[in-house]
Amino acid sequence: MLHVFGHLNPDTDAITSAVVYAGLLTRQGVEARAFRLGEPNFETAYVLRELGVELPPLLPELPAGAAVALVDHNESAQSVENLAELRVLRVVDHHKLGDLTTASPPYLRFEPVGCTGTLLLKLHREAGLSIEQQDAALMLSAILSDTLHFRSPTTTGEDRDAVDFLAPVAGIKNVEAYALAMFAAKSDLGDTPAETLLRMDYKAFPFGDPAAPQLWGIGVIETTNPGYVFRRQGELLAAMDHVKAEDGLSGVLLSVVDILNETNHTLVLGATEAKVLREAFGVETQAQLANLGHLISRKKQIVPTLERYFAPDA
Amino acid sequence: MLHVFGHLNPDTDAITSAVVYAGLLTRQGVEARAFRLGEPNFETAYVLRELGVELPPLLPELPAGAAVALVDHNESAQSVENLAELRVLRVVDHHKLGDLTTASPPYLRFEPVGCTGTLLLKLHREAGLSIEQQDAALMLSAILSDTLHFRSPTTTGEDRDAVDFLAPVAGIKNVEAYALAMFAAKSDLGDTPAETLLRMDYKAFPFGDPAAPQLWGIGVIETTNPGYVFRRQGELLAAMDHVKAEDGLSGVLLSVVDILNETNHTLVLGATEAKVLREAFGVETQAQLANLGHLISRKKQIVPTLERYFAPDA
């Protein structure tokens, strides 16, 4: 049985793509089942509730040699702990290729589009399979989430075309209203503990010399209500300090992305982080906040800039 | 401009797939051009001559940051020397995923089929593009070459279907006769120097601890005339000894695959190689030859067995 799952700290794409890809494989005669590597965020919970889709179970501990399919990620730091022991048979992803290797020829489908959902739609069409209403709604939700409804610079023409195609199949008449409801659900953070907020959309990246990389943790909070986050700045900085020590990080950042205004104010823990933001992005830190302007994509803007900054021959 | 090329010591798939993929990309509006990383073997030269296709030029030295597309390979040991400095934007391959990483999200298309040509046919069909007669003949030739006209255990149903589809488009009525002519051309080795024979279809593989791998060189001579090779055994062993020292290898093997009888007799340089063949494959070496029976696929049979044998936790 093929275990299909997205990355740690799952977002809507990570969860829905596991569900949709497992369904596609099952229809193609591959015994496959969707799992998740963590708790859904408020946006994902909203989407599943709205669409009447059951949350896939947490991935159980897999024995060495178990067959897995990765969606929406490929780097070991973002995956299940014993990934190196597992047989990765398939990957569908839209991120840069990291440290993944395989023991035998895999199915890999990577394209530089805004969302795994866009690729999954393509896979259905290439296989000549009809799109079920629920799958259409799941893929649509993932694309709206990953691209912030086309506000993110990661958006491609294929993502827009996919949404145009999927909306009628999904029976979603007002895509703009649906996206805003998703973003409002995501922003309704209530009394979520600060460390949970930090880790909700959080990834660790190795930078610099591959033989001895330094690990940076980068969290993102995409919200239509940034004021809520700034009111909790003290708590969040304490959580960042704790995570930095616990995970042995060289640095930690938390970007607060205002979805509607498309701006990024990043929480800066200390002098190390402030120096890197100054030298890599040319921005000053004031009151432990750095204004990164319209740099709202971790994948396309923040991480590549840090990668160049830390590159050994730079 | 995107530089498209296959692996070092190119075979028919490596050369023809570069030509066909560069053509496909050009038709899709991507400025792309085919190159090669070495001299064509006798089979490839025959194919290009028969089909009236110009040999792509040797890849010139590329400056850091140049954009490249890899076909039929992905491991750095099998690619251009400064691969780590280049921007790998696309890979179409049917081998296991090795040490490749990318700086940004790439196009990756890997499937566990017998030949890159089979994938390229799929890419044409998915893009809704007609197949030109010459491209059809190139893809067909690659599939016949890589699968030894379906004799290799790497052959899949998709490779057979691709040949069925391509033969009439290519205007090749008797596929069996065409394949035999290709294999005869490949076997007509004349007075080729022994080291050239060894390096003609040769790949280096890192085995064991990824942090300190041992490198093994594995050459294959697929031939309808194995007697010719065995008559030159002394020269070939001397060439293996020389290559082992020159390339700093831990071991070197040269498999002589009798295409028509589907058997593999492997030349064994010394005690190190004999020990590994005994322990990994259970075969004894006699007169510096080991009979590996019907294990004729380096990719699917020889390398995976050696990988398991050298695995750190084995």
XYZ file of C-alpha atoms in Angstrom:
628
model
C 0.000 0.000 0.000
C 1.282 3.401 -1.034
C 1.225 6.043 1.719
C 0.569 9.497 0.204
C 1.326 12.592 2.264
C 2.344 16.258 2.153
C 4.844 18.145 4.283
C 5.134 18.722 8.020
C 3.042 21.635 9.338
C 0.583 20.904 6.575
C -1.195 23.672 4.706
C -4.240 23.317 2.498
C -2.215 22.143 -0.524
C -0.344 19.509 1.535
C -3.559 17.993 2.892
C -5.850 18.274 -0.125
C -3.178 17.101 -2.581
C -2.629 13.940 -0.539
C -6.389 13.261 -0.652
C -6.730 14.024 -4.370
C -3.568 12.166 -5.455
C -4.448 9.066 -3.418
C -7.866 9.143 -5.103
C -6.335 9.509 -8.560
C -3.913 6.631 -7.979
C -6.712 4.434 -6.664
C -8.706 5.102 -9.836
C -5.586 4.107 -11.811
C -5.365 0.774 -9.991
C -2.644 1.706 -7.479
C -3.551 0.887 -3.873
C -2.979 4.250 -2.214
C -4.177 6.080 0.883
C -3.837 9.697 2.041
C -2.188 10.701 5.312
C -0.995 13.910 6.948
C 2.104 14.832 8.957
C 0.448 17.216 11.402
C -2.641 19.126 12.445
C -4.531 21.113 9.802
C -4.475 24.897 10.073
C -7.717 26.855 10.424
C -7.984 27.442 6.692
C -7.635 23.741 5.877
C -10.098 22.785 8.606
C -12.556 25.300 7.110
C -12.100 23.903 3.595
C -12.628 20.286 4.664
C -15.669 21.226 6.742
C -17.202 23.278 3.909
C -16.641 20.479 1.386
C -17.646 17.646 3.709
C -14.275 15.908 3.276
C -12.887 13.770 6.067
C -9.490 14.770 7.443
C -6.932 12.110 6.446
C -5.347 10.327 9.429
C -1.919 11.099 10.849
C 0.767 8.981 9.192
C 1.574 6.040 11.467
C 5.211 5.099 12.041
C 6.290 3.328 8.852
C 8.690 0.375 8.813
C 11.864 0.631 6.699
C 11.119 -0.123 3.062
C 7.488 1.060 3.165
C 6.307 2.590 -0.132
C 5.471 6.279 -0.051
C 4.381 9.066 -2.401
C 5.247 12.644 -1.482
C 3.103 15.577 -2.501
C 3.928 19.274 -2.180
C 7.431 18.659 -0.772
C 10.573 16.641 -1.357
C 13.206 17.734 1.187
C 13.843 15.420 4.107
C 13.722 18.303 6.614
C 10.073 18.848 5.646
C 9.052 15.204 5.617
C 8.623 12.167 7.832
C 11.588 11.576 10.117
C 12.705 8.199 8.695
C 12.260 9.214 5.032
C 15.733 7.929 4.128
C 14.637 4.405 5.079
C 11.451 4.480 2.998
C 10.950 3.737 -0.684
C 9.896 6.983 -2.373
C 8.061 5.762 -5.485
C 6.342 8.994 -6.499
C 6.640 12.736 -5.967
C 4.311 15.461 -7.257
C 5.710 18.834 -6.274
C 6.267 22.447 -7.265
C 9.283 23.256 -5.059
C 12.999 23.201 -5.783
C 14.591 19.783 -5.691
C 16.404 19.233 -2.396
C 18.200 16.239 -0.932
C 15.850 13.554 -2.205
C 17.376 10.433 -3.744
C 15.711 7.170 -4.724
C 16.912 3.566 -4.932
C 15.115 2.869 -8.200
C 13.588 4.962 -11.003
C 10.643 6.918 -9.534
C 7.684 8.774 -10.936
C 8.561 12.443 -10.482
C 6.338 15.236 -11.622
C 7.694 18.677 -10.784
C 6.638 21.862 -12.531
C 7.289 25.478 -11.535
C 3.615 26.325 -10.990
C 1.955 27.926 -7.987
C 0.371 24.841 -6.479
C 0.462 21.038 -6.447
C -3.294 21.168 -7.130
C -2.573 22.633 -10.568
C -0.367 19.635 -11.365
C -2.943 17.167 -10.062
C -5.553 18.644 -12.379
C -3.084 18.108 -15.247
C -2.522 14.491 -14.195
C -6.275 13.839 -14.281
C -6.609 15.373 -17.721
C -3.585 13.518 -19.108
C -5.024 10.251 -17.808
C -8.336 11.087 -19.496
C -10.157 10.900 -16.157
C -13.225 12.940 -15.314
C -12.912 15.304 -12.356
C -15.237 14.592 -9.422
C -16.923 17.652 -7.910
C -15.258 17.155 -4.536
C -11.788 16.707 -6.045
C -12.344 19.851 -8.119
C -13.212 21.804 -4.978
C -10.152 20.448 -3.151
C -7.760 21.352 -5.977
C -9.391 24.774 -6.360
C -9.029 25.448 -2.621
C -5.351 24.475 -2.691
C -4.634 26.806 -5.613
C -6.456 29.741 -3.984
C -4.544 29.041 -0.759
C -1.060 28.663 -2.253
C -1.386 31.626 -4.599
C -3.326 33.780 -2.113
C -5.922 33.939 -4.888
C -3.327 34.991 -7.471
C -1.726 37.668 -5.248
C 1.488 35.666 -4.760
C 4.334 36.078 -7.285
C 4.384 32.264 -7.491
C 1.138 32.414 -9.485
C 1.372 31.216 -13.106
C -1.034 31.306 -16.017
C -1.616 27.592 -15.483
C -2.877 28.234 -11.939
C -5.361 30.811 -13.217
C -6.501 28.497 -16.019
C -6.903 25.663 -13.516
C -9.154 27.797 -11.308
C -11.219 28.855 -14.333
C -11.653 25.203 -15.249
C -12.267 23.898 -11.736
C -14.712 26.490 -10.349
C -17.740 25.361 -12.418
C -16.890 21.662 -11.855
C -16.656 22.348 -8.120
C -19.943 24.233 -8.190
C -18.288 27.315 -6.659
C -19.914 30.326 -8.289
C -18.159 33.179 -6.496
C -14.490 32.276 -6.294
C -13.519 35.637 -4.787
C -16.010 35.217 -1.924
C -14.892 31.638 -1.310
C -11.229 32.716 -1.198
C -11.995 35.520 1.243
C -13.887 33.098 3.488
C -10.860 30.764 3.421
C -8.506 33.620 4.326
C -10.829 34.840 7.085
C -10.926 31.317 8.548
C -7.128 31.198 8.405
C -6.936 34.583 10.162
C -9.335 33.640 12.968
C -6.489 32.499 15.194
C -8.311 32.894 18.547
C -6.200 31.905 21.528
C -3.906 29.566 19.592
C -0.641 29.258 21.566
C 2.176 31.401 20.140
C 4.430 28.449 19.330
C 1.583 26.795 17.423
C 1.159 30.010 15.408
C 4.884 30.041 14.644
C 4.952 26.395 13.613
C 1.691 26.427 11.661
C 3.282 27.306 8.319
C 6.905 26.777 9.182
C 9.795 25.232 7.277
C 13.460 24.663 8.094
C 16.008 25.327 5.357
C 19.696 24.369 5.258
C 21.793 27.261 3.896
C 25.455 27.576 2.957
C 28.027 24.795 2.651
C 26.031 21.581 1.990
C 28.583 19.610 4.029
C 28.000 21.820 7.086
C 24.840 23.828 6.458
C 23.316 26.249 8.906
C 19.646 25.639 9.529
C 17.173 28.528 9.468
C 13.567 28.237 10.536
C 11.134 30.437 8.646
C 7.507 30.735 9.701
C 4.826 32.556 7.773
C 1.458 33.791 9.019
C -0.743 34.770 6.098
C -3.618 36.757 7.495
C -6.260 39.288 6.650
C -5.873 40.577 10.220
C -2.181 41.367 10.847
C -3.053 43.569 13.851
C -3.970 40.414 15.783
C -0.480 39.021 15.223
C 1.334 42.239 16.129
C -0.618 42.439 19.405
C 0.960 39.076 20.279
C 4.491 40.056 19.190
C 6.029 39.517 22.648
C 4.687 35.998 22.975
C 5.695 35.144 19.420
C 9.282 36.346 19.943
C 9.497 34.202 23.080
C 8.239 31.211 21.054
C 10.847 31.930 18.350
C 13.575 32.002 20.985
C 12.395 28.672 22.338
C 12.143 27.009 18.905
C 15.581 28.312 17.927
C 17.159 26.643 20.955
C 15.063 23.483 20.737
C 15.707 22.861 17.033
C 19.354 23.963 17.066
C 18.704 26.711 14.511
C 21.204 29.331 13.361
C 18.366 31.800 12.856
C 14.617 32.102 12.968
C 12.210 34.436 11.187
C 8.451 34.862 11.271
C 6.884 36.708 8.349
C 3.464 38.247 8.866
C 1.911 38.510 5.426
C -1.044 40.841 5.077
C -2.965 38.997 2.365
C -5.208 41.864 1.274
C -2.486 44.528 1.174
C 0.190 42.089 -0.039
C 2.826 43.229 2.456
C 5.291 41.393 4.683
C 6.386 42.533 8.148
C 8.848 40.039 9.589
C 9.503 39.422 13.280
C 13.224 39.493 14.025
C 14.468 37.634 17.081
C 17.919 39.121 17.561
C 21.129 40.619 16.178
C 21.958 37.571 14.001
C 18.666 37.772 12.174
C 18.764 41.576 11.947
C 22.232 41.441 10.359
C 21.141 38.892 7.757
C 17.999 40.858 6.869
C 20.064 44.035 6.540
C 22.754 42.430 4.374
C 20.559 40.116 2.299
C 17.477 42.336 1.831
C 18.784 45.822 2.666
C 16.128 46.393 5.316
C 16.571 47.707 8.839
C 14.938 46.179 11.886
C 12.961 48.464 14.219
C 11.355 47.241 17.426
C 12.115 43.672 16.278
C 10.143 44.146 13.054
C 11.523 44.414 9.510
C 9.364 45.743 6.685
C 9.997 43.491 3.688
C 7.491 45.384 1.564
C 5.846 43.235 -1.106
C 8.163 40.241 -0.681
C 5.352 37.895 0.332
C 6.558 34.551 -1.075
C 8.884 32.493 1.126
C 9.541 30.085 -1.745
C 10.069 32.543 -4.552
C 11.461 35.603 -2.769
C 12.687 35.043 0.790
C 14.445 31.667 0.525
C 16.212 32.266 -2.833
C 17.612 35.568 -1.521
C 18.889 33.871 1.633
C 20.302 31.042 -0.443
C 22.318 33.465 -2.550
C 23.401 35.343 0.578
C 24.683 32.203 2.295
C 26.117 30.562 -0.849
C 29.692 29.377 -0.090
C 31.242 31.164 -3.093
C 29.295 34.396 -2.620
C 19.228 29.600 -24.522
C 18.575 26.199 -22.961
C 21.321 23.615 -23.527
C 19.814 20.127 -23.800
C 22.077 17.088 -23.406
C 22.283 13.452 -22.333
C 24.928 11.665 -20.279
C 28.643 11.196 -20.764
C 29.597 8.259 -23.021
C 26.359 8.876 -24.865
C 24.248 6.016 -26.156
C 21.450 6.245 -28.706
C 18.873 7.408 -26.103
C 21.204 10.123 -24.755
C 21.826 11.591 -28.222
C 18.416 11.190 -29.825
C 16.529 12.364 -26.732
C 18.547 15.592 -26.678
C 17.643 16.168 -30.338
C 13.957 15.317 -29.894
C 13.499 17.220 -26.622
C 15.223 20.339 -27.964
C 12.877 20.150 -30.957
C 9.809 19.734 -28.736
C 10.805 22.684 -26.549
C 11.456 24.837 -29.601
C 7.956 24.051 -30.887
C 6.637 25.086 -27.450
C 8.375 28.449 -27.678
C 11.419 27.660 -25.517
C 14.728 28.543 -27.143
C 16.577 25.229 -26.877
C 19.404 23.430 -28.644
C 20.709 19.850 -28.491
C 24.281 18.963 -27.528
C 26.229 15.812 -26.628
C 28.852 15.033 -23.987
C 30.957 12.661 -26.074
C 31.416 10.689 -29.279
C 28.489 8.605 -30.538
C 28.857 4.819 -30.467
C 28.593 2.787 -33.689
C 24.898 2.131 -33.159
C 24.082 5.812 -32.716
C 26.207 6.763 -35.707
C 24.314 4.161 -37.762
C 20.931 5.491 -36.603
C 21.761 9.117 -37.404
C 23.206 8.150 -40.791
C 20.170 6.002 -41.669
C 17.748 8.738 -40.647
C 19.720 11.615 -42.160
C 19.939 13.419 -38.828
C 22.881 15.660 -38.057
C 24.975 14.758 -35.021
C 24.462 17.457 -32.359
C 27.647 19.349 -31.456
C 29.773 18.699 -28.387
C 28.643 20.846 -25.464
C 30.941 23.856 -25.200
C 32.222 24.909 -21.794
C 29.279 26.624 -20.106
C 29.652 29.634 -17.816
C 28.252 29.405 -14.285
C 24.515 30.059 -14.270
C 23.895 28.793 -17.814
C 20.472 27.157 -18.256
C 20.485 23.440 -19.022
C 18.036 20.583 -19.543
C 19.212 17.048 -18.800
C 17.848 14.049 -20.639
C 18.439 10.373 -19.814
C 20.525 11.100 -16.698
C 20.551 13.187 -13.538
C 23.604 12.208 -11.455
C 26.526 14.605 -11.490
C 29.038 11.774 -12.059
C 27.358 11.131 -15.421
C 27.019 14.749 -16.486
C 29.007 17.807 -17.431
C 31.828 18.548 -15.007
C 30.566 21.900 -13.698
C 26.924 20.793 -13.373
C 26.716 22.149 -9.806
C 27.333 25.671 -11.169
C 24.644 25.464 -13.848
C 20.916 26.104 -13.586
C 19.142 22.812 -14.199
C 15.693 23.904 -15.376
C 14.423 20.609 -16.784
C 15.110 16.895 -16.519
C 13.441 14.084 -18.470
C 14.775 10.765 -17.238
C 14.020 7.139 -16.417
C 16.830 6.469 -13.911
C 16.870 6.583 -10.147
C 17.209 10.052 -8.656
C 20.792 10.719 -7.582
C 22.507 13.778 -6.181
C 20.709 16.391 -8.273
C 19.446 19.509 -6.532
C 18.055 22.713 -8.020
C 18.008 26.321 -6.879
C 14.420 26.916 -7.990
C 11.413 24.736 -8.859
C 12.293 22.729 -11.986
C 10.352 20.760 -14.566
C 11.071 17.136 -13.707
C 9.571 14.258 -15.594
C 10.771 10.883 -14.367
C 8.935 7.629 -14.974
C 10.134 4.065 -14.479
C 9.946 3.151 -18.166
C 12.581 1.557 -20.391
C 13.654 4.642 -22.315
C 13.596 8.435 -22.298
C 12.164 8.190 -25.817
C 8.975 6.676 -24.391
C 8.573 9.711 -22.125
C 9.255 12.138 -24.958
C 6.484 10.554 -27.007
C 4.182 11.075 -24.009
C 5.221 14.736 -23.747
C 4.353 15.287 -27.416
C 0.951 13.666 -26.991
C 0.167 15.564 -23.787
C 1.057 18.823 -25.523
C -1.247 17.871 -28.399
C 1.639 18.090 -30.878
C 1.884 15.983 -34.021
C 4.917 13.698 -34.273
C 7.286 14.423 -37.168
C 8.500 11.352 -39.085
C 12.131 11.966 -38.150
C 11.353 12.464 -34.452
C 9.300 9.266 -34.508
C 12.244 7.353 -35.972
C 14.624 8.822 -33.371
C 12.373 7.934 -30.429
C 11.773 4.465 -31.874
C 15.518 3.881 -32.286
C 16.169 4.935 -28.687
C 13.524 2.555 -27.342
C 14.833 -0.380 -29.394
C 18.353 0.440 -28.215
C 17.601 0.875 -24.507
C 15.316 -2.154 -24.267
C 17.401 -4.307 -26.642
C 14.160 -4.581 -28.609
C 12.199 -5.612 -25.521
C 14.776 -8.190 -24.354
C 15.859 -6.113 -21.356
C 13.977 -6.500 -18.055
C 13.691 -2.698 -18.020
C 11.062 -2.977 -20.788
C 7.535 -1.837 -19.840
C 4.197 -2.057 -21.601
C 4.507 1.645 -22.352
C 7.739 1.054 -24.288
C 6.026 -1.626 -26.409
C 3.004 0.606 -26.985
C 5.291 3.488 -27.956
C 7.052 1.346 -30.569
C 3.688 0.173 -31.945
C 2.606 3.794 -32.246
C 5.886 5.152 -33.608
C 6.801 2.542 -36.230
C 4.145 3.536 -38.803
C 4.760 7.269 -38.162
C 8.484 6.682 -38.676
C 7.783 4.690 -41.847
C 9.697 1.691 -40.484
C 7.830 -1.397 -41.667
C 10.032 -4.178 -40.273
C 10.971 -3.161 -36.735
C 12.735 -6.465 -36.024
C 15.022 -6.062 -39.065
C 15.745 -2.437 -38.172
C 16.646 -3.411 -34.592
C 18.966 -6.185 -35.782
C 20.697 -3.771 -38.153
C 21.194 -1.347 -35.234
C 22.634 -4.120 -33.051
C 24.885 -5.342 -35.860
C 26.202 -1.790 -36.337
C 26.850 -1.572 -32.612
C 28.701 -4.922 -32.707
C 30.904 -3.970 -35.643
C 33.642 -2.704 -33.350
C 36.556 -3.065 -35.813
C 39.858 -1.946 -34.374
C 38.381 0.408 -31.777
C 40.973 0.846 -29.006
C 40.230 -1.264 -25.929
C 39.812 1.738 -23.611
C 37.301 3.273 -26.024
C 35.332 0.008 -25.952
C 35.350 0.067 -22.165
C 34.257 3.702 -21.973
C 31.677 3.540 -24.743
C 28.755 2.616 -22.486
C 30.318 3.274 -19.130
C 29.012 4.839 -15.941
C 30.569 5.526 -12.556
C 28.422 4.879 -9.466
C 29.065 5.937 -5.865
C 28.228 3.078 -3.483
C 28.055 2.840 0.303
C 28.206 5.675 2.813
C 27.058 8.823 0.930
C 29.536 10.907 2.959
C 32.475 8.755 1.796
C 31.271 6.655 -1.123
C 33.423 4.240 -3.047
C 33.268 4.758 -6.786
C 32.768 1.803 -9.115
C 33.072 2.029 -12.872
C 30.772 -0.287 -14.815
C 31.085 -0.649 -18.566
C 28.693 -2.603 -20.762
C 29.260 -3.894 -24.282
C 25.975 -4.995 -25.813
C 26.808 -7.048 -28.872
C 25.518 -9.676 -31.231
C 29.119 -10.887 -31.558
C 30.509 -11.558 -28.061
C 33.338 -13.715 -29.465
C 34.942 -10.550 -30.829
C 35.077 -9.068 -27.333
C 36.422 -12.209 -25.671
C 39.235 -12.388 -28.243
C 40.320 -8.977 -26.962
C 39.995 -9.871 -23.256
C 43.681 -9.227 -22.475
C 43.642 -5.721 -23.943
C 40.336 -4.922 -22.236
C 41.633 -6.019 -18.809
C 44.682 -3.802 -19.306
C 42.363 -0.895 -20.181
C 40.264 -1.590 -17.059
C 43.398 -1.535 -14.919
C 44.398 1.794 -16.436
C 40.928 3.373 -16.024
C 40.716 2.139 -12.423
C 43.954 3.925 -11.542
C 43.236 7.017 -13.621
C 39.714 7.570 -12.247
C 40.530 6.582 -8.657
C 37.979 3.753 -8.697
C 37.434 1.195 -5.960
C 36.425 -1.364 -8.561
C 35.774 -1.760 -12.265
C 33.581 -4.205 -14.186
C 32.914 -4.720 -17.876
C 29.796 -6.684 -18.750
C 29.636 -8.294 -22.179
C 25.953 -8.679 -22.979
C 25.079 -11.115 -25.755
C 21.981 -9.370 -27.112
C 20.528 -12.322 -29.016
C 21.056 -14.918 -26.266
C 20.359 -12.415 -23.465
C 23.366 -13.459 -21.375
C 26.001 -11.490 -19.467
C 29.647 -12.524 -19.082
C 31.493 -9.926 -17.020
C 35.228 -9.229 -17.159
C 36.714 -9.183 -13.673
C 39.921 -7.227 -13.128
C 41.146 -8.623 -9.818
C 40.491 -10.046 -6.377
C 38.453 -7.017 -5.178
C 35.987 -7.348 -8.021
C 35.894 -11.152 -7.784
C 35.047 -10.946 -4.067
C 32.216 -8.487 -4.659
C 30.742 -10.564 -7.502
C 30.916 -13.684 -5.343
C 29.317 -12.047 -2.306
C 26.782 -9.834 -4.080
C 25.755 -12.149 -6.940
C 26.924 -15.581 -5.749
C 28.990 -16.168 -8.885
C 32.570 -17.403 -9.125
C 35.178 -15.861 -11.400
C 37.100 -18.142 -13.759
C 39.866 -16.905 -16.045
C 38.824 -13.341 -15.139
C 35.267 -13.915 -16.384
C 32.100 -14.228 -14.294
C 28.925 -15.676 -15.790
C 26.059 -13.469 -14.594
C 23.510 -15.474 -16.568
C 20.516 -13.443 -17.683
C 21.324 -10.376 -15.569
C 21.673 -8.087 -18.584
C 20.457 -4.748 -17.183
C 23.025 -2.576 -15.423
C 20.288 -0.228 -14.236
C 17.702 -2.730 -13.072
C 19.826 -5.705 -12.010
C 23.548 -5.027 -11.578
C 23.564 -1.608 -9.873
C 20.637 -2.242 -7.436
C 22.319 -5.475 -6.276
C 25.616 -3.671 -5.717
C 23.801 -0.840 -3.969
C 22.205 -3.244 -1.510
C 25.549 -5.042 -1.058
C 27.415 -1.815 -0.226
C 24.582 -0.203 1.801
C 26.017 1.084 5.116
C 23.440 -0.694 7.282
C 23.605 -3.983 5.344
